[in-house]
mmCIF file of C-alpha atoms in Angstrom:
data_model
loop_
_atom_site.group_PDB
_atom_site.id
_atom_site.type_symbol
_atom_site.label_atom_id
_atom_site.label_comp_id
_atom_site.label_asym_id
_atom_site.label_seq_id
_atom_site.Cartn_x
_atom_site.Cartn_y
_atom_site.Cartn_z
ATOM 1 C CA UNK A 1 -11.971 -5.779 0.753
ATOM 2 C CA UNK A 2 -9.819 -4.080 3.404
ATOM 3 C CA UNK A 3 -8.564 -0.567 2.806
ATOM 4 C CA UNK A 4 -4.838 0.057 2.479
ATOM 5 C CA UNK A 5 -4.592 3.529 3.868
ATOM 6 C CA UNK A 6 -2.398 5.463 3.955
ATOM 7 C CA UNK A 7 0.626 5.258 1.622
ATOM 8 C CA UNK A 8 2.123 8.384 2.944
ATOM 9 C CA UNK A 9 5.458 9.095 1.219
ATOM 10 C CA UNK A 10 7.639 11.406 3.316
ATOM 11 C CA UNK A 11 10.630 13.102 1.699
ATOM 12 C CA UNK A 12 13.453 14.686 3.608
ATOM 13 C CA UNK A 13 16.011 14.847 0.906
ATOM 14 C CA UNK A 14 14.207 11.936 -0.677
ATOM 15 C CA UNK A 15 13.264 9.289 1.881
ATOM 16 C CA UNK A 16 10.108 7.323 1.497
ATOM 17 C CA UNK A 17 8.431 5.846 4.559
ATOM 18 C CA UNK A 18 8.648 2.009 3.867
ATOM 19 C CA UNK A 19 8.791 -1.852 5.090
ATOM 20 C CA UNK A 20 9.892 -5.458 5.568
ATOM 21 C CA UNK A 21 9.439 -7.464 2.427
ATOM 22 C CA UNK A 22 9.670 -10.976 3.767
ATOM 23 C CA UNK A 23 6.755 -13.324 3.120
ATOM 24 C CA UNK A 24 4.510 -10.609 1.687
ATOM 25 C CA UNK A 25 3.493 -12.284 -1.526
ATOM 26 C CA UNK A 26 1.438 -15.441 -0.886
ATOM 27 C CA UNK A 27 2.990 -18.702 -2.083
ATOM 28 C CA UNK A 28 1.936 -19.585 -5.601
ATOM 29 C CA UNK A 29 -1.016 -21.936 -5.586
ATOM 30 C CA UNK A 30 -2.072 -24.413 -8.285
ATOM 31 C CA UNK A 31 -2.804 -22.782 -11.619
ATOM 32 C CA UNK A 32 -6.378 -23.472 -12.687
ATOM 33 C CA UNK A 33 -7.327 -24.656 -16.153
ATOM 34 C CA UNK A 34 -10.116 -22.075 -16.134
ATOM 35 C CA UNK A 35 -9.657 -19.369 -18.763
ATOM 36 C CA UNK A 36 -12.114 -16.880 -17.246
ATOM 37 C CA UNK A 37 -13.182 -15.893 -13.743
ATOM 38 C CA UNK A 38 -16.293 -14.049 -12.463
ATOM 39 C CA UNK A 39 -15.795 -11.620 -9.618
ATOM 40 C CA UNK A 40 -18.947 -11.692 -7.513
ATOM 41 C CA UNK A 41 -20.271 -9.562 -4.634
ATOM 42 C CA UNK A 42 -20.903 -11.062 -1.186
ATOM 43 C CA UNK A 43 -22.381 -9.766 2.018
ATOM 44 C CA UNK A 44 -19.954 -8.967 4.835
ATOM 45 C CA UNK A 45 -19.953 -11.355 7.806
ATOM 46 C CA UNK A 46 -19.967 -10.182 11.454
ATOM 47 C CA UNK A 47 -17.000 -11.634 13.338
ATOM 48 C CA UNK A 48 -15.007 -12.767 10.301
ATOM 49 C CA UNK A 49 -11.601 -11.467 11.391
ATOM 50 C CA UNK A 50 -8.767 -10.837 8.905
ATOM 51 C CA UNK A 51 -5.087 -10.102 9.467
ATOM 52 C CA UNK A 52 -3.814 -7.278 7.279
ATOM 53 C CA UNK A 53 -0.129 -6.636 6.689
ATOM 54 C CA UNK A 54 1.173 -3.765 4.535
ATOM 55 C CA UNK A 55 4.233 -1.671 4.046
ATOM 56 C CA UNK A 56 6.994 -0.212 1.921
ATOM 57 C CA UNK A 57 10.772 -0.475 1.706
ATOM 58 C CA UNK A 58 13.316 1.644 0.003
ATOM 59 C CA UNK A 59 17.035 1.088 -0.455
ATOM 60 C CA UNK A 60 19.151 3.994 -1.741
ATOM 61 C CA UNK A 61 22.835 4.122 -2.694
ATOM 62 C CA UNK A 62 23.346 7.329 -4.660
ATOM 63 C CA UNK A 63 25.592 10.337 -4.656
ATOM 64 C CA UNK A 64 25.039 13.775 -6.132
ATOM 65 C CA UNK A 65 27.853 15.624 -7.875
ATOM 66 C CA UNK A 66 28.080 19.133 -9.381
ATOM 67 C CA UNK A 67 30.880 21.631 -10.015
ATOM 68 C CA UNK A 68 29.527 23.951 -7.327
ATOM 69 C CA UNK A 69 29.225 21.443 -4.459
ATOM 70 C CA UNK A 70 30.981 18.611 -2.701
ATOM 71 C CA UNK A 71 29.658 15.106 -3.584
ATOM 72 C CA UNK A 72 26.572 14.481 -1.454
ATOM 73 C CA UNK A 73 25.578 10.888 -0.662
ATOM 74 C CA UNK A 74 22.043 9.520 -0.484
ATOM 75 C CA UNK A 75 22.844 6.264 1.263
ATOM 76 C CA UNK A 76 19.951 5.222 3.502
ATOM 77 C CA UNK A 77 17.410 2.441 3.764
ATOM 78 C CA UNK A 78 13.950 3.046 5.133
ATOM 79 C CA UNK A 79 11.273 0.602 6.117
ATOM 80 C CA UNK A 80 7.640 0.942 7.269
ATOM 81 C CA UNK A 81 5.515 -1.933 8.403
ATOM 82 C CA UNK A 82 1.965 -2.163 9.748
ATOM 83 C CA UNK A 83 -0.001 -5.188 10.928
ATOM 84 C CA UNK A 84 -3.598 -5.177 12.080
ATOM 85 C CA UNK A 85 -6.590 -7.468 12.675
ATOM 86 C CA UNK A 86 -9.872 -6.162 11.225
ATOM 87 C CA UNK A 87 -13.118 -7.642 12.616
ATOM 88 C CA UNK A 88 -16.599 -6.563 11.391
ATOM 89 C CA UNK A 89 -19.005 -5.874 14.294
ATOM 90 C CA UNK A 90 -21.987 -4.605 12.312
ATOM 91 C CA UNK A 91 -22.761 -5.002 8.606
ATOM 92 C CA UNK A 92 -25.341 -3.991 6.104
ATOM 93 C CA UNK A 93 -25.215 -6.245 3.048
ATOM 94 C CA UNK A 94 -21.725 -5.987 1.577
ATOM 95 C CA UNK A 95 -20.901 -2.913 3.732
ATOM 96 C CA UNK A 96 -19.165 -3.027 7.102
ATOM 97 C CA UNK A 97 -20.582 -0.231 9.227
ATOM 98 C CA UNK A 98 -18.839 -0.953 12.520
ATOM 99 C CA UNK A 99 -15.577 -2.784 13.166
ATOM 100 C CA UNK A 100 -12.830 -3.506 15.640
ATOM 101 C CA UNK A 101 -9.259 -2.734 14.586
ATOM 102 C CA UNK A 102 -6.481 -4.378 16.645
ATOM 103 C CA UNK A 103 -3.036 -3.072 15.697
ATOM 104 C CA UNK A 104 0.078 -5.185 16.027
ATOM 105 C CA UNK A 105 3.393 -3.685 15.022
ATOM 106 C CA UNK A 106 3.243 -0.251 13.495
ATOM 107 C CA UNK A 107 6.857 0.794 13.014
ATOM 108 C CA UNK A 108 9.036 3.038 10.899
ATOM 109 C CA UNK A 109 12.764 2.222 10.661
ATOM 110 C CA UNK A 110 15.627 4.104 9.002
ATOM 111 C CA UNK A 111 19.214 2.879 8.637
ATOM 112 C CA UNK A 112 22.051 5.332 7.942
ATOM 113 C CA UNK A 113 25.241 4.566 5.928
ATOM 114 C CA UNK A 114 26.904 3.244 9.079
ATOM 115 C CA UNK A 115 24.108 0.742 9.678
ATOM 116 C CA UNK A 116 22.694 2.562 12.699
ATOM 117 C CA UNK A 117 18.929 2.131 13.081
ATOM 118 C CA UNK A 118 16.374 4.683 14.095
ATOM 119 C CA UNK A 119 13.107 2.940 15.028
ATOM 120 C CA UNK A 120 9.903 4.896 15.529
ATOM 121 C CA UNK A 121 6.690 3.388 16.893
ATOM 122 C CA UNK A 122 3.419 5.181 16.207
ATOM 123 C CA UNK A 123 0.783 6.020 18.891
ATOM 124 C CA UNK A 124 -1.521 3.188 17.699
ATOM 125 C CA UNK A 125 1.136 0.491 18.070
ATOM 126 C CA UNK A 126 -0.286 -2.587 19.854
ATOM 127 C CA UNK A 127 -3.632 -0.870 20.632
ATOM 128 C CA UNK A 128 -7.248 -1.813 19.811
ATOM 129 C CA UNK A 129 -9.989 0.503 18.627
ATOM 130 C CA UNK A 130 -13.597 0.425 17.465
ATOM 131 C CA UNK A 131 -14.863 2.498 14.538
ATOM 132 C CA UNK A 132 -18.427 3.102 13.456
ATOM 133 C CA UNK A 133 -19.752 4.958 10.385
ATOM 134 C CA UNK A 134 -22.236 7.617 11.431
ATOM 135 C CA UNK A 135 -23.653 10.334 9.189
ATOM 136 C CA UNK A 136 -20.737 10.127 6.722
ATOM 137 C CA UNK A 137 -18.027 10.195 9.416
ATOM 138 C CA UNK A 138 -16.177 7.386 11.250
ATOM 139 C CA UNK A 139 -16.431 7.744 15.017
ATOM 140 C CA UNK A 140 -13.533 6.125 16.913
ATOM 141 C CA UNK A 141 -13.387 4.816 20.517
ATOM 142 C CA UNK A 142 -11.130 2.432 22.357
ATOM 143 C CA UNK A 143 -12.128 -1.237 22.781
ATOM 144 C CA UNK A 144 -14.289 -0.303 25.809
ATOM 145 C CA UNK A 145 -16.153 2.420 24.003
ATOM 146 C CA UNK A 146 -14.263 5.296 25.641
ATOM 147 C CA UNK A 147 -12.985 8.355 23.788
ATOM 148 C CA UNK A 148 -9.386 8.320 22.511
ATOM 149 C CA UNK A 149 -6.902 11.201 21.977
ATOM 150 C CA UNK A 150 -7.473 13.133 18.714
ATOM 151 C CA UNK A 151 -4.086 12.054 17.299
ATOM 152 C CA UNK A 152 -4.941 8.357 17.681
ATOM 153 C CA UNK A 153 -8.524 8.823 16.441
ATOM 154 C CA UNK A 154 -7.250 10.511 13.241
ATOM 155 C CA UNK A 155 -4.880 7.692 12.426
ATOM 156 C CA UNK A 156 -7.519 5.033 13.019
ATOM 157 C CA UNK A 157 -10.074 6.994 11.033
ATOM 158 C CA UNK A 158 -7.753 6.897 8.014
ATOM 159 C CA UNK A 159 -7.471 3.112 8.269
ATOM 160 C CA UNK A 160 -11.233 2.752 8.627
ATOM 161 C CA UNK A 161 -12.389 5.279 6.089
ATOM 162 C CA UNK A 162 -13.989 2.430 4.093
ATOM 163 C CA UNK A 163 -16.620 1.803 6.731
ATOM 164 C CA UNK A 164 -20.130 2.244 5.422
ATOM 165 C CA UNK A 165 -19.133 2.721 1.751
ATOM 166 C CA UNK A 166 -18.601 0.363 -1.152
ATOM 167 C CA UNK A 167 -15.044 -0.652 -1.852
ATOM 168 C CA UNK A 168 -13.982 1.248 -5.002
ATOM 169 C CA UNK A 169 -11.783 -1.513 -6.376
ATOM 170 C CA UNK A 170 -14.481 -4.169 -5.968
ATOM 171 C CA UNK A 171 -16.966 -1.794 -7.588
ATOM 172 C CA UNK A 172 -14.633 -1.307 -10.575
ATOM 173 C CA UNK A 173 -14.702 -4.978 -11.560
ATOM 174 C CA UNK A 174 -16.991 -5.753 -14.472
ATOM 175 C CA UNK A 175 -19.981 -8.053 -14.200
ATOM 176 C CA UNK A 176 -19.649 -11.377 -15.944
ATOM 177 C CA UNK A 177 -16.551 -13.543 -16.599
ATOM 178 C CA UNK A 178 -13.168 -11.886 -17.076
ATOM 179 C CA UNK A 179 -11.002 -13.729 -19.523
ATOM 180 C CA UNK A 180 -7.266 -14.400 -19.054
ATOM 181 C CA UNK A 181 -5.365 -11.668 -20.873
ATOM 182 C CA UNK A 182 -8.040 -8.989 -20.288
ATOM 183 C CA UNK A 183 -6.902 -5.477 -19.328
ATOM 184 C CA UNK A 184 -9.141 -3.816 -16.768
ATOM 185 C CA UNK A 185 -8.812 -0.071 -17.138
ATOM 186 C CA UNK A 186 -11.468 0.705 -14.530
ATOM 187 C CA UNK A 187 -9.704 -1.442 -11.900
ATOM 188 C CA UNK A 188 -6.398 0.208 -12.815
ATOM 189 C CA UNK A 189 -7.882 3.680 -12.204
ATOM 190 C CA UNK A 190 -9.363 2.627 -8.866
ATOM 191 C CA UNK A 191 -6.096 1.060 -7.774
ATOM 192 C CA UNK A 192 -4.173 4.201 -8.789
ATOM 193 C CA UNK A 193 -6.487 6.361 -6.729
ATOM 194 C CA UNK A 194 -6.000 4.067 -3.733
ATOM 195 C CA UNK A 195 -2.224 4.409 -3.981
ATOM 196 C CA UNK A 196 -2.540 8.168 -4.423
ATOM 197 C CA UNK A 197 -4.743 8.611 -1.423
ATOM 198 C CA UNK A 198 -2.971 9.978 1.625
ATOM 199 C CA UNK A 199 0.040 11.221 -0.291
ATOM 200 C CA UNK A 200 1.093 14.890 -0.629
ATOM 201 C CA UNK A 201 0.088 16.810 -3.751
ATOM 202 C CA UNK A 202 3.586 16.549 -5.280
ATOM 203 C CA UNK A 203 3.398 12.742 -5.364
ATOM 204 C CA UNK A 204 1.530 11.289 -8.368
ATOM 205 C CA UNK A 205 0.820 7.739 -9.500
ATOM 206 C CA UNK A 206 0.194 7.393 -13.218
ATOM 207 C CA UNK A 207 0.291 4.973 -16.162
ATOM 208 C CA UNK A 208 -1.298 2.229 -14.052
ATOM 209 C CA UNK A 209 -2.090 -1.066 -15.868
ATOM 210 C CA UNK A 210 -3.954 -4.157 -14.584
ATOM 211 C CA UNK A 211 -4.186 -7.366 -16.665
ATOM 212 C CA UNK A 212 -5.455 -10.813 -15.723
ATOM 213 C CA UNK A 213 -2.540 -13.192 -16.279
ATOM 214 C CA UNK A 214 -3.856 -16.465 -14.894
ATOM 215 C CA UNK A 215 -6.249 -18.022 -12.396
ATOM 216 C CA UNK A 216 -5.143 -19.858 -9.263
ATOM 217 C CA UNK A 217 -6.866 -22.465 -7.096
ATOM 218 C CA UNK A 218 -6.917 -21.440 -3.441
ATOM 219 C CA UNK A 219 -8.623 -22.913 -0.347
ATOM 220 C CA UNK A 220 -10.852 -19.791 -0.353
ATOM 221 C CA UNK A 221 -11.841 -20.270 -3.970
ATOM 222 C CA UNK A 222 -10.516 -19.209 -7.405
ATOM 223 C CA UNK A 223 -8.105 -16.248 -7.348
ATOM 224 C CA UNK A 224 -7.208 -14.020 -10.228
ATOM 225 C CA UNK A 225 -3.504 -13.256 -10.564
ATOM 226 C CA UNK A 226 -3.104 -9.852 -12.261
ATOM 227 C CA UNK A 227 0.001 -8.207 -13.647
ATOM 228 C CA UNK A 228 0.237 -4.680 -12.367
ATOM 229 C CA UNK A 229 2.398 -1.733 -13.278
ATOM 230 C CA UNK A 230 2.313 1.904 -12.127
ATOM 231 C CA UNK A 231 4.707 4.828 -12.061
ATOM 232 C CA UNK A 232 5.170 6.982 -9.009
ATOM 233 C CA UNK A 233 6.608 10.471 -9.561
ATOM 234 C CA UNK A 234 7.689 12.863 -6.830
ATOM 235 C CA UNK A 235 7.932 16.397 -8.161
ATOM 236 C CA UNK A 236 10.912 18.638 -7.271
ATOM 237 C CA UNK A 237 10.572 21.552 -4.833
ATOM 238 C CA UNK A 238 12.750 24.279 -3.305
ATOM 239 C CA UNK A 239 14.549 21.764 -1.054
ATOM 240 C CA UNK A 240 14.776 18.996 -3.602
ATOM 241 C CA UNK A 241 15.862 20.076 -7.136
ATOM 242 C CA UNK A 242 15.287 16.572 -8.562
ATOM 243 C CA UNK A 243 12.348 14.489 -9.818
ATOM 244 C CA UNK A 244 12.036 11.059 -8.154
ATOM 245 C CA UNK A 245 10.550 8.322 -10.356
ATOM 246 C CA UNK A 246 9.770 4.713 -9.492
ATOM 247 C CA UNK A 247 8.327 2.434 -12.202
ATOM 248 C CA UNK A 248 6.673 -0.282 -10.123
ATOM 249 C CA UNK A 249 5.817 -3.696 -11.547
ATOM 250 C CA UNK A 250 4.417 -6.759 -9.866
ATOM 251 C CA UNK A 251 1.303 -8.799 -9.210
ATOM 252 C CA UNK A 252 -2.071 -8.507 -7.518
ATOM 253 C CA UNK A 253 -4.303 -11.300 -6.235
ATOM 254 C CA UNK A 254 -8.099 -10.905 -6.167
ATOM 255 C CA UNK A 255 -10.429 -13.590 -4.783
ATOM 256 C CA UNK A 256 -13.308 -14.169 -7.158
ATOM 257 C CA UNK A 257 -15.941 -14.752 -4.401
ATOM 258 C CA UNK A 258 -16.500 -11.359 -2.849
ATOM 259 C CA UNK A 259 -14.024 -9.595 -5.141
ATOM 260 C CA UNK A 260 -11.475 -9.261 -2.335
ATOM 261 C CA UNK A 261 -7.969 -8.013 -2.906
ATOM 262 C CA UNK A 262 -5.873 -10.508 -0.984
ATOM 263 C CA UNK A 263 -2.347 -9.389 -1.872
ATOM 264 C CA UNK A 264 -0.136 -7.297 -4.026
ATOM 265 C CA UNK A 265 3.618 -6.893 -4.331
ATOM 266 C CA UNK A 266 5.155 -4.161 -6.450
ATOM 267 C CA UNK A 267 8.858 -3.450 -6.946
ATOM 268 C CA UNK A 268 10.727 -0.876 -8.967
ATOM 269 C CA UNK A 269 14.027 1.053 -9.426
ATOM 270 C CA UNK A 270 14.417 4.470 -7.930
ATOM 271 C CA UNK A 271 15.526 7.111 -10.445
ATOM 272 C CA UNK A 272 16.582 10.699 -9.581
ATOM 273 C CA UNK A 273 16.620 13.301 -12.401
ATOM 274 C CA UNK A 274 17.917 16.834 -11.741
ATOM 275 C CA UNK A 275 15.674 19.651 -12.960
ATOM 276 C CA UNK A 276 16.850 21.180 -16.267
ATOM 277 C CA UNK A 277 18.340 24.255 -14.586
ATOM 278 C CA UNK A 278 20.515 22.141 -12.213
ATOM 279 C CA UNK A 279 21.392 19.672 -14.996
ATOM 280 C CA UNK A 280 22.621 22.603 -17.089
ATOM 281 C CA UNK A 281 24.955 23.557 -14.191
ATOM 282 C CA UNK A 282 26.467 20.039 -14.217
ATOM 283 C CA UNK A 283 24.491 18.305 -11.465
ATOM 284 C CA UNK A 284 24.473 14.495 -11.828
ATOM 285 C CA UNK A 285 23.066 11.649 -9.736
ATOM 286 C CA UNK A 286 24.846 8.330 -9.836
ATOM 287 C CA UNK A 287 24.070 5.060 -8.109
ATOM 288 C CA UNK A 288 21.028 2.850 -7.702
ATOM 289 C CA UNK A 289 17.976 2.316 -5.563
ATOM 290 C CA UNK A 290 14.981 0.038 -5.219
ATOM 291 C CA UNK A 291 11.536 0.207 -3.643
ATOM 292 C CA UNK A 292 8.862 -2.314 -2.728
ATOM 293 C CA UNK A 293 5.217 -1.902 -1.864
ATOM 294 C CA UNK A 294 3.315 -4.827 -0.374
ATOM 295 C CA UNK A 295 -0.032 -5.750 1.063
ATOM 296 C CA UNK A 296 -1.634 -8.974 2.122
ATOM 297 C CA UNK A 297 -4.790 -10.110 4.001
ATOM 298 C CA UNK A 298 -5.513 -13.541 5.410
ATOM 299 C CA UNK A 299 -8.385 -14.936 7.508
ATOM 300 C CA UNK A 300 -7.456 -15.195 11.187
ATOM 301 C CA UNK A 301 -7.305 -18.833 12.204
ATOM 302 C CA UNK A 302 -9.672 -19.750 15.011
ATOM 303 C CA UNK A 303 -7.957 -21.180 18.141
#
């Protein structure tokens, strides 16, 4: 399973770093008549390239009012998108110990109330790197084996921090068949930790639930479709006297053979709640907002 790192949520006065939602959830495949699915382990395969797409979007149309201030709008949309091709170069059983990571688009876009866009491209945009797990650390070079700037190496290292270690979500799946309707608390905890990773301390994911809804037939094998819910909470601070809450709900697809997470798509409303002291002074937040998290991985088609 590929790692989805990082989900860094950046708040100015409340902006999440986010993405393009088109075509993120795989098309629904034929529903299998099977009522249970076993999630097995498989060895990694050298050269089996996969295209990974991930991101987040947030739409906000709010305004803050209080007797002691002029109405303040929160009317922005933010979008973050990352595409990459992951290719194992060396493996040890189910573990990938060395891999090539070829980045496609890695962009961050913000639109203001007037529709003006600010597009930021990261330093790894359209570049290729090689990472190798050595003595508990991932060493990063360019495609030719040459050193890269520390800033680039750190970003790549975060995306490749799963090299040489067992995938925690795959490890959380129970042995034996999982029946339709089963809730998997261990998988929910592993998924929650994955979402939490890379976020600042004042961002928490909680109340995560994962339940097998049905089984799909896919060219790669049987896939479990899971219902997923989780709540993200951004705590207030000195610059932001409000709690931000997003109750995400959606689906997650896991391939039975190899226990590989192939996609998820979560969506939820954005809610701002003033801290009690500001609420007592008459602060209110009116309006609406929406956020989407998505991830997908597909085998790269051979030319």
